[in-house]
Amino acid sequence: MLTRKQHELLMYIHECMQDMGVPPSYDEMKDALDLKSKSGIHRLITGLEERGFIKRLPHRARALEILRLPENVEPRALPSRGGFAPRVVGNDTGGIPGARPLGQGEIVQLPFYNRIAAGQPIAAVPDETNHFDVPAAMLGGGDHYALEVEGDSMIEAGILDGDVVLVERCETAENGTVVVALVDEEEVTLKRLRRKGDSIALEPANKEYETRIFGPDRVKVQGKLVGLIRRY
């Protein structure tokens, strides 16, 4: 039997993983549940873990896994890494511009960019010979590319150095979305987007890094995170 707050937190985590593919931060949980401190979140998570609803994953920043939902909630499979509906694409990969089919279309090849070098926007690094194999069911419609992550500025969002993120090309994104952003036409970075009045904030997910604030004309969105692949 869950308390009201435990149920509310569990469903919030579930919704975030449905939409973003990663659990929310402790600050986001605190704000969502209108609590005054993160200590309350820690207690709720401990209670959910003791009751077998979630599992904390060791050696990973605030990583959580949902084991089950309350009986009165209809279970739905969580997406592997992103807020999209899984789909299988035929040999022509018609719904995925830029992707090339392999075999029977179960795997597609996306343009793959190695670790981003500061000073080079993605559009300036065309390498059509470098591709990354991705299960077609991980992608929705739209134009996608794969990108290797460099650094630890997003570890509290479950995005680690060396991970490969799947990105849907777009020029706009909602608040709170993890995006690939081009700053001042020269620096490319993976951060969470926040609009604050006339300014744009690029938020890291690591307390060791500071949020950077820019004018709206200095930041261009080049895509949003829709999936993640990790090699072990």
CSV table of C-alpha atoms in Angstrom, one decimal:
chain,number,residue,atom,x,y,z
A,1,MET,CA,0.0,0.0,0.0
A,2,LEU,CA,1.5,3.3,-1.1
A,3,THR,CA,1.0,6.6,0.5
A,4,ARG,CA,-0.4,9.4,-1.6
A,5,LYS,CA,3.0,11.0,-2.0
A,6,GLN,CA,4.7,7.7,-2.9
A,7,HIS,CA,2.1,7.1,-5.5
A,8,GLU,CA,2.4,10.6,-6.9
A,9,LEU,CA,6.2,10.3,-7.1
A,10,LEU,CA,6.2,6.9,-8.7
A,11,MET,CA,3.8,8.0,-11.4
A,12,TYR,CA,5.8,11.2,-12.0
A,13,ILE,CA,9.0,9.1,-12.5
A,14,HIS,CA,7.0,6.8,-14.8
A,15,GLU,CA,5.8,9.7,-16.9
A,16,CYS,CA,9.2,11.3,-17.2
A,17,MET,CA,10.7,8.0,-18.4
A,18,GLN,CA,7.9,7.7,-20.9
A,19,ASP,CA,8.5,11.2,-22.2
A,20,MET,CA,12.3,11.6,-21.9
A,21,GLY,CA,13.7,8.1,-21.5
A,22,VAL,CA,15.5,9.1,-18.3
A,23,PRO,CA,14.4,9.6,-14.7
A,24,PRO,CA,13.8,13.2,-13.4
A,25,SER,CA,16.4,14.9,-11.2
A,26,TYR,CA,15.9,15.1,-7.5
A,27,ASP,CA,15.3,18.8,-7.9
A,28,GLU,CA,12.6,18.1,-10.5
A,29,MET,CA,11.0,15.6,-8.3
A,30,LYS,CA,11.0,18.0,-5.4
A,31,ASP,CA,9.4,20.7,-7.5
A,32,ALA,CA,6.8,18.4,-9.0
A,33,LEU,CA,5.7,17.2,-5.6
A,34,ASP,CA,5.9,20.7,-4.1
A,35,LEU,CA,8.3,19.6,-1.3
A,36,LYS,CA,10.6,22.0,0.4
A,37,SER,CA,13.8,19.8,0.4
A,38,LYS,CA,15.2,16.9,-1.4
A,39,SER,CA,15.4,14.9,1.8
A,40,GLY,CA,11.7,14.2,1.4
A,41,ILE,CA,12.3,12.8,-2.0
A,42,HIS,CA,15.1,10.5,-0.6
A,43,ARG,CA,12.6,9.2,2.0
A,44,LEU,CA,9.9,8.6,-0.7
A,45,ILE,CA,12.3,6.8,-3.0
A,46,THR,CA,13.6,4.6,-0.1
A,47,GLY,CA,10.0,3.7,0.7
A,48,LEU,CA,9.2,2.8,-2.9
A,49,GLU,CA,12.4,0.7,-3.1
A,50,GLU,CA,11.5,-1.1,0.1
A,51,ARG,CA,8.1,-2.0,-1.3
A,52,GLY,CA,9.6,-3.3,-4.6
A,53,PHE,CA,8.3,-0.6,-6.9
A,54,ILE,CA,11.7,0.8,-8.0
A,55,LYS,CA,15.3,-0.1,-7.9
A,56,ARG,CA,18.3,2.3,-7.5
A,57,LEU,CA,21.0,1.3,-10.0
A,58,PRO,CA,24.5,1.4,-8.4
A,59,HIS,CA,27.4,3.4,-9.6
A,60,ARG,CA,25.2,5.6,-11.8
A,61,ALA,CA,24.1,9.1,-10.9
A,62,ARG,CA,20.5,9.1,-9.6
A,63,ALA,CA,19.6,6.2,-12.0
A,64,LEU,CA,16.3,4.5,-11.2
A,65,GLU,CA,14.5,1.6,-12.7
A,66,ILE,CA,10.8,1.0,-12.3
A,67,LEU,CA,10.1,-2.6,-11.4
A,68,ARG,CA,6.3,-2.4,-11.3
A,69,LEU,CA,3.3,0.0,-11.0
A,70,PRO,CA,0.4,0.0,-8.6
A,71,GLU,CA,-2.3,-2.6,-9.3
A,72,ASN,CA,-4.8,0.0,-10.2
A,73,VAL,CA,-2.6,1.4,-12.9
A,74,GLU,CA,-2.6,-0.3,-16.3
A,75,PRO,CA,1.1,-1.2,-17.0
A,76,ARG,CA,2.7,0.1,-20.2
A,77,ALA,CA,6.1,-0.9,-21.5
A,78,LEU,CA,8.6,1.9,-21.0
A,79,PRO,CA,10.4,3.0,-24.1
A,80,SER,CA,14.0,1.9,-24.2
A,81,ARG,CA,15.4,5.4,-24.2
A,82,GLY,CA,13.0,8.2,-25.3
A,83,GLY,CA,9.5,9.5,-25.5
A,84,PHE,CA,8.4,7.9,-28.8
A,85,ALA,CA,6.2,5.0,-29.9
A,86,PRO,CA,8.2,2.0,-31.1
A,87,ARG,CA,7.7,1.2,-34.7
A,88,VAL,CA,9.1,-1.2,-37.3
A,89,VAL,CA,10.3,0.3,-40.5
A,90,GLY,CA,10.2,-1.6,-43.8
A,91,ASN,CA,13.1,-1.9,-46.2
A,92,ASP,CA,12.6,1.5,-47.7
A,93,THR,CA,12.8,3.2,-44.2
A,94,GLY,CA,10.2,5.6,-45.5
A,95,GLY,CA,9.5,7.3,-42.2
A,96,ILE,CA,13.2,7.9,-41.3
A,97,PRO,CA,14.8,10.4,-43.7
A,98,GLY,CA,18.6,10.0,-43.9
A,99,ALA,CA,18.5,6.4,-42.7
A,100,ARG,CA,19.7,3.5,-44.8
A,101,PRO,CA,18.2,0.0,-44.5
A,102,LEU,CA,20.2,-3.1,-43.6
A,103,GLY,CA,19.0,-6.7,-44.1
A,104,GLN,CA,15.2,-6.8,-43.7
A,105,GLY,CA,14.9,-3.3,-42.3
A,106,GLU,CA,15.2,-4.3,-38.6
A,107,ILE,CA,18.4,-2.3,-38.4
A,108,VAL,CA,19.0,1.1,-40.0
A,109,GLN,CA,22.1,3.2,-40.3
A,110,LEU,CA,22.1,6.8,-39.1
A,111,PRO,CA,24.7,9.4,-39.8
A,112,PHE,CA,27.1,9.2,-36.9
A,113,TYR,CA,29.2,12.1,-35.6
A,114,ASN,CA,32.0,11.3,-33.2
A,115,ARG,CA,32.7,13.3,-30.1
A,116,ILE,CA,31.8,16.9,-30.8
A,117,ALA,CA,34.8,19.2,-31.3
A,118,ALA,CA,34.3,22.7,-29.9
A,119,GLY,CA,34.1,25.2,-32.7
A,120,GLN,CA,32.4,22.9,-35.2
A,121,PRO,CA,28.6,22.9,-35.6
A,122,ILE,CA,27.2,19.5,-36.6
A,123,ALA,CA,26.2,20.8,-40.0
A,124,ALA,CA,29.9,21.6,-40.7
A,125,VAL,CA,31.0,18.0,-40.1
A,126,PRO,CA,29.4,16.0,-42.9
A,127,ASP,CA,30.8,12.4,-43.0
A,128,GLU,CA,28.4,10.3,-45.0
A,129,THR,CA,30.8,7.3,-44.7
A,130,ASN,CA,30.4,7.1,-41.0
A,131,HIS,CA,27.2,5.5,-39.8
A,132,PHE,CA,25.8,3.9,-36.7
A,133,ASP,CA,23.5,0.9,-36.7
A,134,VAL,CA,20.3,1.4,-34.8
A,135,PRO,CA,17.2,-0.8,-34.3
A,136,ALA,CA,14.5,0.8,-36.5
A,137,ALA,CA,11.9,0.3,-33.7
A,138,MET,CA,13.8,2.9,-31.6
A,139,LEU,CA,13.0,5.7,-34.0
A,140,GLY,CA,9.8,7.6,-34.8
A,141,GLY,CA,9.3,9.7,-37.8
A,142,GLY,CA,11.6,12.5,-38.7
A,143,ASP,CA,15.3,13.0,-39.6
A,144,HIS,CA,17.7,11.5,-37.1
A,145,TYR,CA,21.4,11.2,-36.4
A,146,ALA,CA,23.6,9.6,-33.8
A,147,LEU,CA,26.2,11.4,-31.7
A,148,GLU,CA,28.8,10.2,-29.2
A,149,VAL,CA,28.8,12.1,-25.9
A,150,GLU,CA,31.9,13.6,-24.5
A,151,GLY,CA,32.2,14.7,-20.9
A,152,ASP,CA,30.2,14.3,-17.7
A,153,SER,CA,28.1,17.4,-17.7
A,154,MET,CA,24.8,15.3,-18.1
A,155,ILE,CA,25.5,12.4,-15.8
A,156,GLU,CA,22.7,13.2,-13.4
A,157,ALA,CA,20.3,12.7,-16.4
A,158,GLY,CA,21.8,9.3,-17.0
A,159,ILE,CA,23.8,10.4,-20.0
A,160,LEU,CA,27.5,9.3,-19.5
A,161,ASP,CA,30.7,10.0,-21.3
A,162,GLY,CA,31.0,7.7,-24.3
A,163,ASP,CA,27.2,7.1,-24.6
A,164,VAL,CA,25.7,7.3,-28.1
A,165,VAL,CA,22.6,9.5,-28.2
A,166,LEU,CA,20.0,9.4,-30.9
A,167,VAL,CA,18.9,12.8,-31.9
A,168,GLU,CA,15.9,14.0,-34.0
A,169,ARG,CA,16.7,17.0,-36.0
A,170,CYS,CA,14.5,20.0,-35.1
A,171,GLU,CA,14.8,23.8,-34.6
A,172,THR,CA,12.5,24.2,-31.6
A,173,ALA,CA,12.0,22.2,-28.4
A,174,GLU,CA,9.8,22.5,-25.3
A,175,ASN,CA,11.2,23.6,-21.9
A,176,GLY,CA,13.0,20.8,-20.1
A,177,THR,CA,14.0,18.9,-23.3
A,178,VAL,CA,17.5,17.7,-23.7
A,179,VAL,CA,18.8,19.2,-26.9
A,180,VAL,CA,21.8,19.6,-29.1
A,181,ALA,CA,22.4,23.3,-29.1
A,182,LEU,CA,24.6,25.5,-31.3
A,183,VAL,CA,26.0,28.5,-29.4
A,184,ASP,CA,27.3,31.5,-31.2
A,185,GLU,CA,27.5,29.5,-34.4
A,186,GLU,CA,30.6,27.8,-33.2
A,187,GLU,CA,30.1,25.6,-30.0
A,188,VAL,CA,27.9,22.5,-30.0
A,189,THR,CA,26.7,21.2,-26.6
A,190,LEU,CA,24.2,18.7,-25.2
A,191,LYS,CA,22.2,20.3,-22.4
A,192,ARG,CA,18.6,20.7,-21.1
A,193,LEU,CA,16.8,23.7,-22.6
A,194,ARG,CA,15.0,26.3,-20.4
A,195,ARG,CA,13.5,29.5,-21.7
A,196,LYS,CA,13.4,32.3,-19.1
A,197,GLY,CA,11.8,35.4,-20.4
A,198,ASP,CA,13.9,36.6,-23.3
A,199,SER,CA,16.8,34.4,-22.3
A,200,ILE,CA,17.7,30.8,-23.0
A,201,ALA,CA,19.3,28.7,-20.3
A,202,LEU,CA,21.4,25.6,-21.1
A,203,GLU,CA,21.3,23.5,-18.0
A,204,PRO,CA,23.8,20.7,-17.2
A,205,ALA,CA,22.9,17.7,-15.2
A,206,ASN,CA,25.9,17.8,-12.9
A,207,LYS,CA,26.2,20.0,-9.9
A,208,GLU,CA,29.9,20.6,-10.7
A,209,TYR,CA,28.8,22.6,-13.8
A,210,GLU,CA,27.0,26.0,-14.0
A,211,THR,CA,23.9,26.8,-16.0
A,212,ARG,CA,24.8,29.1,-18.9
A,213,ILE,CA,22.4,31.9,-19.9
A,214,PHE,CA,22.3,33.3,-23.4
A,215,GLY,CA,20.2,35.8,-25.5
A,216,PRO,CA,17.7,34.1,-27.9
A,217,ASP,CA,19.8,35.0,-30.9
A,218,ARG,CA,22.9,33.2,-29.6
A,219,VAL,CA,21.4,29.7,-29.4
A,220,LYS,CA,20.1,27.5,-32.2
A,221,VAL,CA,18.5,24.1,-31.5
A,222,GLN,CA,19.9,21.4,-33.8
A,223,GLY,CA,18.0,18.5,-32.4
A,224,LYS,CA,16.4,16.8,-29.4
A,225,LEU,CA,17.3,13.7,-27.6
A,226,VAL,CA,15.0,10.7,-28.4
A,227,GLY,CA,17.1,7.7,-27.4
A,228,LEU,CA,20.4,6.5,-25.9
A,229,ILE,CA,22.6,3.5,-26.5
A,230,ARG,CA,25.3,2.4,-24.1
A,231,ARG,CA,28.2,0.0,-24.6
A,232,TYR,CA,29.2,-2.1,-21.7
